[in-house]
Amino acid sequence: MRTLISTAFISLDGVMEAPGGEPGYRNSGWTFKDMEFLPEAYELKGREQAEATAMLLGRASYEAFSPVWPDMEDFAEYRAMPKYVLSTTLTQDDLVTNWGETTILRSLDDIAALKETEGGAIIIHGSAAMNRSLSDAGLIDRYHLLVFPLLLGAGKRLFSDTDKDTQKLKLVEHEAYANGIQKNVFDVIR
């Protein structure tokens, strides 16, 4: 079974919306505004590209990343990697042609079936609504979180507020950096 990894920049109060400057959110770009850049705090991001064998995105994240990421050297390893997009509305004609093989999945059942295939880890970037649904369905196996020392208040959150049974996590890697960012890697306990 393939490992499904959710990776996110997240504020201390759980917000993951618009970390890189995406329009429409009042605190857009919060990961770099007034934040000292320390390369070591982002080592996990490079490792993810080297270790993942596929990428999974929700429709909105795909539409935000696909016009930009294919040409960015920071994300070069993702170019040839197979991509999967969860969407009930996208068609093949909506997909970009310069970002490698992309498959549209229509349901959480399709994602569960993908996890049963041969291959390595599948990484999820962004995709707030999809992350919450996958977590509630018990499909996420690991979280890679870079937690920023900020309270953003309103905004899209990584974790669901669904009333559900406790989901236990095991901290398998952590580090704190001089700029206040904390790396937390959790495996989901089943």
mmCIF file with all atom_site columns, N, CA and C in Angstrom, residues 14 27 45 51 57 72 81 94 96 105 123 135 152 157 165-166 176 178 181 189:
data_model
loop_
_atom_site.group_PDB
_atom_site.id
_atom_site.type_symbol
_atom_site.label_atom_id
_atom_site.label_alt_id
_atom_site.label_comp_id
_atom_site.label_asym_id
_atom_site.label_entity_id
_atom_site.label_seq_id
_atom_site.pdbx_PDB_ins_code
_atom_site.Cartn_x
_atom_site.Cartn_y
_atom_site.Cartn_z
_atom_site.occupancy
_atom_site.B_iso_or_equiv
_atom_site.pdbx_formal_charge
_atom_site.auth_seq_id
_atom_site.auth_comp_id
_atom_site.auth_asym_id
_atom_site.auth_atom_id
_atom_site.pdbx_PDB_model_num
ATOM 1  N N  . GLY A 1 14  ? -3.655  26.709 13.028  1.00 0.00 ? 14  GLY A N  1
ATOM 2  C CA . GLY A 1 14  ? -4.170  25.729 12.071  1.00 0.00 ? 14  GLY A CA 1
ATOM 3  C C  . GLY A 1 14  ? -4.514  26.232 10.691  1.00 0.00 ? 14  GLY A C  1
ATOM 4  N N  . ASN A 1 27  ? -4.339  37.769 4.830   1.00 0.00 ? 27  ASN A N  1
ATOM 5  C CA . ASN A 1 27  ? -2.985  37.549 5.326   1.00 0.00 ? 27  ASN A CA 1
ATOM 6  C C  . ASN A 1 27  ? -2.107  36.821 4.303   1.00 0.00 ? 27  ASN A C  1
ATOM 7  N N  . LYS A 1 45  ? 11.157  20.236 2.505   1.00 0.00 ? 45  LYS A N  1
ATOM 8  C CA . LYS A 1 45  ? 10.517  20.426 1.199   1.00 0.00 ? 45  LYS A CA 1
ATOM 9  C C  . LYS A 1 45  ? 11.346  19.770 0.093   1.00 0.00 ? 45  LYS A C  1
ATOM 10 N N  . GLU A 1 51  ? 11.701  12.028 -2.327  1.00 0.00 ? 51  GLU A N  1
ATOM 11 C CA . GLU A 1 51  ? 11.117  10.780 -1.829  1.00 0.00 ? 51  GLU A CA 1
ATOM 12 C C  . GLU A 1 51  ? 9.743   10.456 -2.408  1.00 0.00 ? 51  GLU A C  1
ATOM 13 N N  . LEU A 1 57  ? -3.476  16.491 -5.762  1.00 0.00 ? 57  LEU A N  1
ATOM 14 C CA . LEU A 1 57  ? -3.956  17.852 -5.524  1.00 0.00 ? 57  LEU A CA 1
ATOM 15 C C  . LEU A 1 57  ? -5.471  17.902 -5.640  1.00 0.00 ? 57  LEU A C  1
ATOM 16 N N  . MET A 1 72  ? 9.153   26.360 -12.492 1.00 0.00 ? 72  MET A N  1
ATOM 17 C CA . MET A 1 72  ? 9.952   26.787 -11.337 1.00 0.00 ? 72  MET A CA 1
ATOM 18 C C  . MET A 1 72  ? 11.036  25.762 -11.012 1.00 0.00 ? 72  MET A C  1
ATOM 19 N N  . MET A 1 81  ? 6.942   13.776 -12.386 1.00 0.00 ? 81  MET A N  1
ATOM 20 C CA . MET A 1 81  ? 6.203   12.923 -11.448 1.00 0.00 ? 81  MET A CA 1
ATOM 21 C C  . MET A 1 81  ? 4.724   12.843 -11.853 1.00 0.00 ? 81  MET A C  1
ATOM 22 N N  . ASP A 1 94  ? -8.938  20.749 -19.445 1.00 0.00 ? 94  ASP A N  1
ATOM 23 C CA . ASP A 1 94  ? -8.568  21.750 -18.439 1.00 0.00 ? 94  ASP A CA 1
ATOM 24 C C  . ASP A 1 94  ? -7.144  21.571 -17.919 1.00 0.00 ? 94  ASP A C  1
ATOM 25 N N  . VAL A 1 96  ? -3.007  21.262 -17.855 1.00 0.00 ? 96  VAL A N  1
ATOM 26 C CA . VAL A 1 96  ? -1.871  21.828 -18.580 1.00 0.00 ? 96  VAL A CA 1
ATOM 27 C C  . VAL A 1 96  ? -1.099  20.693 -19.245 1.00 0.00 ? 96  VAL A C  1
ATOM 28 N N  . LEU A 1 105 ? -9.111  12.177 -10.742 1.00 0.00 ? 105 LEU A N  1
ATOM 29 C CA . LEU A 1 105 ? -9.838  11.243 -9.892  1.00 0.00 ? 105 LEU A CA 1
ATOM 30 C C  . LEU A 1 105 ? -11.147 11.914 -9.497  1.00 0.00 ? 105 LEU A C  1
ATOM 31 N N  . ILE A 1 123 ? 2.419   12.581 -2.360  1.00 0.00 ? 123 ILE A N  1
ATOM 32 C CA . ILE A 1 123 ? 2.460   13.802 -1.565  1.00 0.00 ? 123 ILE A CA 1
ATOM 33 C C  . ILE A 1 123 ? 1.281   14.712 -1.926  1.00 0.00 ? 123 ILE A C  1
ATOM 34 N N  . SER A 1 135 ? -8.566  13.102 5.638   1.00 0.00 ? 135 SER A N  1
ATOM 35 C CA . SER A 1 135 ? -8.322  12.828 7.054   1.00 0.00 ? 135 SER A CA 1
ATOM 36 C C  . SER A 1 135 ? -9.546  12.185 7.694   1.00 0.00 ? 135 SER A C  1
ATOM 37 N N  . LEU A 1 152 ? -3.265  33.478 12.751  1.00 0.00 ? 152 LEU A N  1
ATOM 38 C CA . LEU A 1 152 ? -3.877  34.163 11.614  1.00 0.00 ? 152 LEU A CA 1
ATOM 39 C C  . LEU A 1 152 ? -5.383  34.352 11.769  1.00 0.00 ? 152 LEU A C  1
ATOM 40 N N  . ARG A 1 157 ? -8.443  25.961 7.027   1.00 0.00 ? 157 ARG A N  1
ATOM 41 C CA . ARG A 1 157 ? -7.674  25.178 7.989   1.00 0.00 ? 157 ARG A CA 1
ATOM 42 C C  . ARG A 1 157 ? -7.338  23.805 7.415   1.00 0.00 ? 157 ARG A C  1
ATOM 43 N N  . ASP A 1 165 ? -14.204 10.323 16.153  1.00 0.00 ? 165 ASP A N  1
ATOM 44 C CA . ASP A 1 165 ? -13.368 9.657  17.147  1.00 0.00 ? 165 ASP A CA 1
ATOM 45 C C  . ASP A 1 165 ? -11.951 10.225 17.104  1.00 0.00 ? 165 ASP A C  1
ATOM 46 N N  . THR A 1 166 ? -11.260 10.114 18.219  1.00 0.00 ? 166 THR A N  1
ATOM 47 C CA . THR A 1 166 ? -9.884  10.571 18.325  1.00 0.00 ? 166 THR A CA 1
ATOM 48 C C  . THR A 1 166 ? -9.016  9.863  17.287  1.00 0.00 ? 166 THR A C  1
ATOM 49 N N  . ALA A 1 176 ? 13.063  22.605 15.882  1.00 0.00 ? 176 ALA A N  1
ATOM 50 C CA . ALA A 1 176 ? 12.698  24.017 15.976  1.00 0.00 ? 176 ALA A CA 1
ATOM 51 C C  . ALA A 1 176 ? 13.855  24.834 15.428  1.00 0.00 ? 176 ALA A C  1
ATOM 52 N N  . ALA A 1 178 ? 15.677  28.829 14.521  1.00 0.00 ? 178 ALA A N  1
ATOM 53 C CA . ALA A 1 178 ? 15.893  30.124 15.163  1.00 0.00 ? 178 ALA A CA 1
ATOM 54 C C  . ALA A 1 178 ? 14.844  31.165 14.785  1.00 0.00 ? 178 ALA A C  1
ATOM 55 N N  . ILE A 1 181 ? 10.049  28.765 13.301  1.00 0.00 ? 181 ILE A N  1
ATOM 56 C CA . ILE A 1 181 ? 9.365   27.688 12.573  1.00 0.00 ? 181 ILE A CA 1
ATOM 57 C C  . ILE A 1 181 ? 9.687   26.366 13.249  1.00 0.00 ? 181 ILE A C  1
ATOM 58 N N  . ILE A 1 189 ? -1.527  6.834  13.576  1.00 0.00 ? 189 ILE A N  1
ATOM 59 C CA . ILE A 1 189 ? -1.608  5.523  14.228  1.00 0.00 ? 189 ILE A CA 1
ATOM 60 C C  . ILE A 1 189 ? -2.947  4.888  13.858  1.00 0.00 ? 189 ILE A C  1
#
